[in-house]
Amino acid sequence: MPADRNILRQREQLMNKLSPSILAADFWNLGGEILAVQKAGAHYLHIDVMDGMFVPSISFGMPVISSIRKHTDIFLDVHLMVEKPERYIKEFADCGADLINFHLEAAQDPEAVICLIRSLGKKAGITIKPGTPAEAVTPYLALVDMVLVMTVEPGFGGQKILPSCIEKVRLVRRMIEERGLAVDVEVDGGITRENIRSVTEAGASVLVAGSAVFKGDISENMRELLLRIQ
Ligand code: DX5
Ligand code: ZN
């Protein structure tokens, strides 16, 4: 790769990224709303898959992801809130996920799940709930592309951020830096214009926002959030 493209690639990796969660979109007009966030500069698209077991609610699964993939090449950041995620990794890879995040609390053998995701050519992320300590991710840090620190209890959009989780973001970022690794830290839940700076300052590099993007004027919401993340 020519030197200038290499520098561009490195800069790209250093940039914080916004990942709108379609859970808060108007499903009647899902395609239109995805195009709107893409046009407004979304880096990723966050896709919440809920199974009614790991979390109380049920959202959507592979057919929705396949349809999205057919119409856009935006990076699909898939968040599996699913018991025994190992059962479904292949299906999610096949339907077009670019990155697959699974919950550490839900997997029997997290290392095997990470290896499976990577063997399918996808990026791998591990996710921890608010009650799971930062140290739980230590054995996997060198194996993953991302750690997703939930900033609300997973299961529903539109909740308030749990301030104690911001401290956990700081701890995870410190653990990554101490090991000299290039791992993203994603935050998810209750992110707003008002608090987004506090999470990037704590070390988050991928910011999920559902309600703060899709409720109200999407392009204005996107502009205000993007302004605050670099
Ligand atoms: C919650 C989901 C989140 C949710 C975020 O379980 O993982 O991605 O959609 O929604 P907001 O930004 O509205 O809290
Ligand atoms: Zn999510």
GROMACS .gro file of C-alpha atoms and ligand atoms in nm:
model
  245
    1MET     CA    1   0.000   0.000   0.000
    2PRO     CA    2   0.146   0.346  -0.091
    3ALA     CA    3   0.276   0.546   0.209
    4ASP     CA    4   0.005   0.816   0.193
    5ARG     CA    5  -0.273   0.555   0.189
    6ASN     CA    6  -0.109   0.387   0.483
    7ILE     CA    7  -0.116   0.713   0.678
    8LEU     CA    8  -0.481   0.760   0.584
    9ARG     CA    9  -0.557   0.409   0.709
   10GLN     CA   10  -0.384   0.481   1.040
   11ARG     CA   11  -0.574   0.809   1.080
   12GLU     CA   12  -0.898   0.631   1.004
   13GLN     CA   13  -0.825   0.382   1.282
   14LEU     CA   14  -0.756   0.661   1.529
   15MET     CA   15  -1.086   0.836   1.460
   16ASN     CA   16  -1.374   0.785   1.701
   17LYS     CA   17  -1.676   0.635   1.532
   18LEU     CA   18  -2.050   0.679   1.567
   19SER     CA   19  -2.263   0.366   1.538
   20PRO     CA   20  -2.638   0.446   1.528
   21SER     CA   21  -2.852   0.168   1.677
   22ILE     CA   22  -3.143   0.085   1.449
   23LEU     CA   23  -3.340  -0.046   1.747
   24ALA     CA   24  -3.465   0.312   1.785
   25ALA     CA   25  -3.550   0.354   1.415
   26ASP     CA   26  -3.900   0.363   1.267
   27PHE     CA   27  -3.919   0.012   1.118
   28TRP     CA   28  -4.189   0.123   0.876
   29ASN     CA   29  -3.919   0.327   0.708
   30LEU     CA   30  -3.604   0.136   0.804
   31GLY     CA   31  -3.432   0.168   0.467
   32GLY     CA   32  -3.495   0.543   0.454
   33GLU     CA   33  -3.365   0.597   0.806
   34ILE     CA   34  -3.051   0.391   0.739
   35LEU     CA   35  -2.983   0.596   0.427
   36ALA     CA   36  -3.034   0.913   0.632
   37VAL     CA   37  -2.776   0.818   0.896
   38GLN     CA   38  -2.536   0.704   0.627
   39LYS     CA   39  -2.572   1.033   0.441
   40ALA     CA   40  -2.520   1.220   0.767
   41GLY     CA   41  -2.184   1.048   0.824
   42ALA     CA   42  -2.248   0.735   1.033
   43HIS     CA   43  -1.934   0.523   1.045
   44TYR     CA   44  -2.102   0.197   1.151
   45LEU     CA   45  -2.456   0.069   1.190
   46HIS     CA   46  -2.532  -0.099   1.526
   47ILE     CA   47  -2.765  -0.397   1.509
   48ASP     CA   48  -2.916  -0.529   1.833
   49VAL     CA   49  -3.019  -0.894   1.823
   50MET     CA   50  -3.223  -1.002   2.129
   51ASP     CA   51  -3.342  -1.357   2.190
   52GLY     CA   52  -3.594  -1.321   2.475
   53MET     CA   53  -3.369  -1.542   2.692
   54PHE     CA   54  -3.043  -1.361   2.757
   55VAL     CA   55  -3.249  -1.041   2.772
   56PRO     CA   56  -3.625  -1.018   2.828
   57SER     CA   57  -3.704  -0.867   2.490
   58ILE     CA   58  -3.701  -1.001   2.132
   59SER     CA   59  -3.587  -0.777   1.847
   60PHE     CA   60  -3.492  -0.917   1.504
   61GLY     CA   61  -3.238  -1.147   1.342
   62MET     CA   62  -3.077  -1.270   1.024
   63PRO     CA   63  -3.345  -1.182   0.763
   64VAL     CA   64  -3.335  -0.815   0.864
   65ILE     CA   65  -2.955  -0.807   0.850
   66SER     CA   66  -2.951  -0.979   0.508
   67SER     CA   67  -3.192  -0.719   0.370
   68ILE     CA   68  -2.982  -0.432   0.501
   69ARG     CA   69  -2.665  -0.591   0.361
   70LYS     CA   70  -2.826  -0.620   0.018
   71HIS     CA   71  -2.874  -0.245  -0.005
   72THR     CA   72  -2.575  -0.091   0.168
   73ASP     CA   73  -2.208  -0.158   0.227
   74ILE     CA   74  -2.196   0.030   0.560
   75PHE     CA   75  -1.999  -0.153   0.833
   76LEU     CA   76  -2.245  -0.370   1.029
   77ASP     CA   77  -2.165  -0.379   1.399
   78VAL     CA   78  -2.380  -0.665   1.528
   79HIS     CA   79  -2.450  -0.692   1.903
   80LEU     CA   80  -2.575  -1.038   1.996
   81MET     CA   81  -2.778  -1.044   2.319
   82VAL     CA   82  -2.827  -1.416   2.281
   83GLU     CA   83  -2.775  -1.720   2.507
   84LYS     CA   84  -2.506  -1.957   2.378
   85PRO     CA   85  -2.405  -1.733   2.087
   86GLU     CA   86  -2.182  -2.010   1.949
   87ARG     CA   87  -2.500  -2.162   1.799
   88TYR     CA   88  -2.550  -1.872   1.558
   89ILE     CA   89  -2.211  -1.721   1.468
   90LYS     CA   90  -2.196  -1.883   1.124
   91GLU     CA   91  -2.545  -1.756   1.033
   92PHE     CA   92  -2.465  -1.401   1.139
   93ALA     CA   93  -2.138  -1.406   0.946
   94ASP     CA   94  -2.319  -1.537   0.637
   95CYS     CA   95  -2.594  -1.276   0.647
   96GLY     CA   96  -2.347  -0.989   0.632
   97ALA     CA   97  -2.217  -0.887   0.976
   98ASP     CA   98  -1.875  -0.718   0.966
   99LEU     CA   99  -1.818  -0.735   1.340
  100ILE     CA  100  -1.986  -0.973   1.581
  101ASN     CA  101  -2.008  -0.880   1.949
  102PHE     CA  102  -2.125  -1.145   2.192
  103HIS     CA  103  -2.178  -1.131   2.568
  104LEU     CA  104  -1.909  -1.284   2.783
  105GLU     CA  105  -2.184  -1.380   3.029
  106ALA     CA  106  -2.370  -1.580   2.761
  107ALA     CA  107  -2.091  -1.790   2.611
  108GLN     CA  108  -1.970  -2.123   2.748
  109ASP     CA  109  -1.622  -2.090   2.593
  110PRO     CA  110  -1.558  -1.727   2.494
  111GLU     CA  111  -1.219  -1.800   2.340
  112ALA     CA  112  -1.372  -2.060   2.108
  113VAL     CA  113  -1.641  -1.811   2.001
  114ILE     CA  114  -1.379  -1.546   1.923
  115CYS     CA  115  -1.180  -1.797   1.717
  116LEU     CA  116  -1.492  -1.902   1.529
  117ILE     CA  117  -1.580  -1.541   1.442
  118ARG     CA  118  -1.228  -1.475   1.320
  119SER     CA  119  -1.211  -1.797   1.122
  120LEU     CA  120  -1.509  -1.669   0.926
  121GLY     CA  121  -1.316  -1.353   0.837
  122LYS     CA  122  -1.512  -1.121   1.068
  123LYS     CA  123  -1.406  -0.886   1.344
  124ALA     CA  124  -1.473  -1.012   1.695
  125GLY     CA  125  -1.594  -0.823   2.000
  126ILE     CA  126  -1.675  -0.921   2.358
  127THR     CA  127  -1.942  -0.743   2.555
  128ILE     CA  128  -1.986  -0.701   2.930
  129LYS     CA  129  -2.299  -0.606   3.122
  130PRO     CA  130  -2.292  -0.334   3.392
  131GLY     CA  131  -2.250  -0.594   3.669
  132THR     CA  132  -1.949  -0.767   3.509
  133PRO     CA  133  -1.612  -0.628   3.622
  134ALA     CA  134  -1.361  -0.489   3.372
  135GLU     CA  135  -1.108  -0.758   3.473
  136ALA     CA  136  -1.332  -1.027   3.322
  137VAL     CA  137  -1.214  -0.928   2.972
  138THR     CA  138  -0.842  -0.957   3.054
  139PRO     CA  139  -0.788  -1.310   2.917
  140TYR     CA  140  -0.939  -1.213   2.581
  141LEU     CA  141  -0.792  -0.867   2.521
  142ALA     CA  142  -0.518  -0.985   2.287
  143LEU     CA  143  -0.769  -1.186   2.081
  144VAL     CA  144  -1.043  -0.932   2.004
  145ASP     CA  145  -1.096  -0.622   1.792
  146MET     CA  146  -1.340  -0.463   2.033
  147VAL     CA  147  -1.464  -0.461   2.392
  148LEU     CA  148  -1.822  -0.338   2.425
  149VAL     CA  149  -1.888  -0.192   2.768
  150MET     CA  150  -2.265  -0.174   2.823
  151THR     CA  151  -2.361   0.155   2.986
  152VAL     CA  152  -2.718   0.034   3.062
  153GLU     CA  153  -2.864  -0.311   3.137
  154PRO     CA  154  -2.899  -0.468   2.793
  155GLY     CA  155  -3.249  -0.534   2.663
  156PHE     CA  156  -3.411  -0.201   2.585
  157GLY     CA  157  -3.334   0.128   2.417
  158GLY     CA  158  -3.413   0.466   2.570
  159GLN     CA  159  -3.264   0.407   2.917
  160LYS     CA  160  -3.044   0.644   3.121
  161ILE     CA  161  -2.667   0.591   3.126
  162LEU     CA  162  -2.528   0.430   3.444
  163PRO     CA  163  -2.247   0.667   3.548
  164SER     CA  164  -2.051   0.388   3.722
  165CYS     CA  165  -1.995   0.225   3.381
  166ILE     CA  166  -1.795   0.528   3.260
  167GLU     CA  167  -1.529   0.438   3.516
  168LYS     CA  168  -1.524   0.087   3.372
  169VAL     CA  169  -1.455   0.230   3.025
  170ARG     CA  170  -1.152   0.405   3.172
  171LEU     CA  171  -1.028   0.078   3.329
  172VAL     CA  172  -1.071  -0.123   3.008
  173ARG     CA  173  -0.894   0.146   2.803
  174ARG     CA  174  -0.607   0.145   3.052
  175MET     CA  175  -0.577  -0.235   3.034
  176ILE     CA  176  -0.561  -0.216   2.652
  177GLU     CA  177  -0.296   0.055   2.658
  178GLU     CA  178  -0.083  -0.123   2.916
  179ARG     CA  179  -0.068  -0.419   2.677
  180GLY     CA  180   0.007  -0.202   2.372
  181LEU     CA  181  -0.299  -0.337   2.189
  182ALA     CA  182  -0.514  -0.172   1.920
  183VAL     CA  183  -0.859  -0.266   2.049
  184ASP     CA  184  -1.167  -0.047   2.020
  185VAL     CA  185  -1.378   0.027   2.325
  186GLU     CA  186  -1.744   0.064   2.238
  187VAL     CA  187  -2.011   0.207   2.468
  188ASP     CA  188  -2.381   0.132   2.432
  189GLY     CA  189  -2.683   0.261   2.615
  190GLY     CA  190  -2.808   0.603   2.717
  191ILE     CA  191  -2.553   0.798   2.510
  192THR     CA  192  -2.671   1.156   2.445
  193ARG     CA  193  -2.532   1.486   2.317
  194GLU     CA  194  -2.484   1.585   2.680
  195ASN     CA  195  -2.278   1.286   2.794
  196ILE     CA  196  -2.100   1.169   2.477
  197ARG     CA  197  -1.786   1.371   2.557
  198SER     CA  198  -1.752   1.210   2.898
  199VAL     CA  199  -1.732   0.863   2.740
  200THR     CA  200  -1.482   0.956   2.469
  201GLU     CA  201  -1.270   1.124   2.737
  202ALA     CA  202  -1.283   0.799   2.936
  203GLY     CA  203  -1.144   0.615   2.634
  204ALA     CA  204  -1.443   0.498   2.427
  205SER     CA  205  -1.370   0.497   2.053
  206VAL     CA  206  -1.699   0.361   1.913
  207LEU     CA  207  -2.016   0.529   2.033
  208VAL     CA  208  -2.355   0.364   1.996
  209ALA     CA  209  -2.659   0.590   2.001
  210GLY     CA  210  -3.018   0.485   1.936
  211SER     CA  211  -3.269   0.735   2.072
  212ALA     CA  212  -3.022   1.023   2.044
  213VAL     CA  213  -2.999   0.962   1.667
  214PHE     CA  214  -3.343   0.841   1.558
  215LYS     CA  215  -3.579   1.040   1.782
  216GLY     CA  216  -3.639   1.381   1.622
  217ASP     CA  217  -3.443   1.518   1.329
  218ILE     CA  218  -3.188   1.253   1.225
  219SER     CA  219  -2.952   1.480   1.034
  220GLU     CA  220  -2.945   1.744   1.309
  221ASN     CA  221  -2.893   1.473   1.576
  222MET     CA  222  -2.611   1.319   1.375
  223ARG     CA  223  -2.443   1.655   1.322
  224GLU     CA  224  -2.456   1.741   1.692
  225LEU     CA  225  -2.321   1.400   1.799
  226LEU     CA  226  -2.045   1.389   1.536
  227LEU     CA  227  -1.931   1.737   1.640
  228ARG     CA  228  -1.867   1.611   1.991
  229ILE     CA  229  -1.679   1.286   1.931
  230GLN     CA  230  -1.340   1.388   1.787
  231DX5     C1  231  -2.970  -0.203   2.453
  231DX5     C2  232  -2.908  -0.199   2.317
  231DX5     C3  233  -2.869  -0.065   2.271
  231DX5     C4  234  -2.981   0.034   2.252
  231DX5     C5  235  -2.927   0.172   2.271
  231DX5     O1  236  -2.978  -0.333   2.496
  231DX5     O2  237  -2.791  -0.278   2.316
  231DX5     O3  238  -2.790  -0.071   2.152
  231DX5     O4  239  -3.041   0.024   2.126
  231DX5     O5  240  -3.033   0.261   2.269
  231DX5     P1  241  -3.023   0.404   2.337
  231DX5     O6  242  -2.912   0.478   2.270
  231DX5     O7  243  -3.159   0.463   2.310
  231DX5     O8  244  -2.998   0.383   2.485
  232ZN      ZN  245  -2.647  -0.267   2.143
   0.00000   0.00000   0.00000
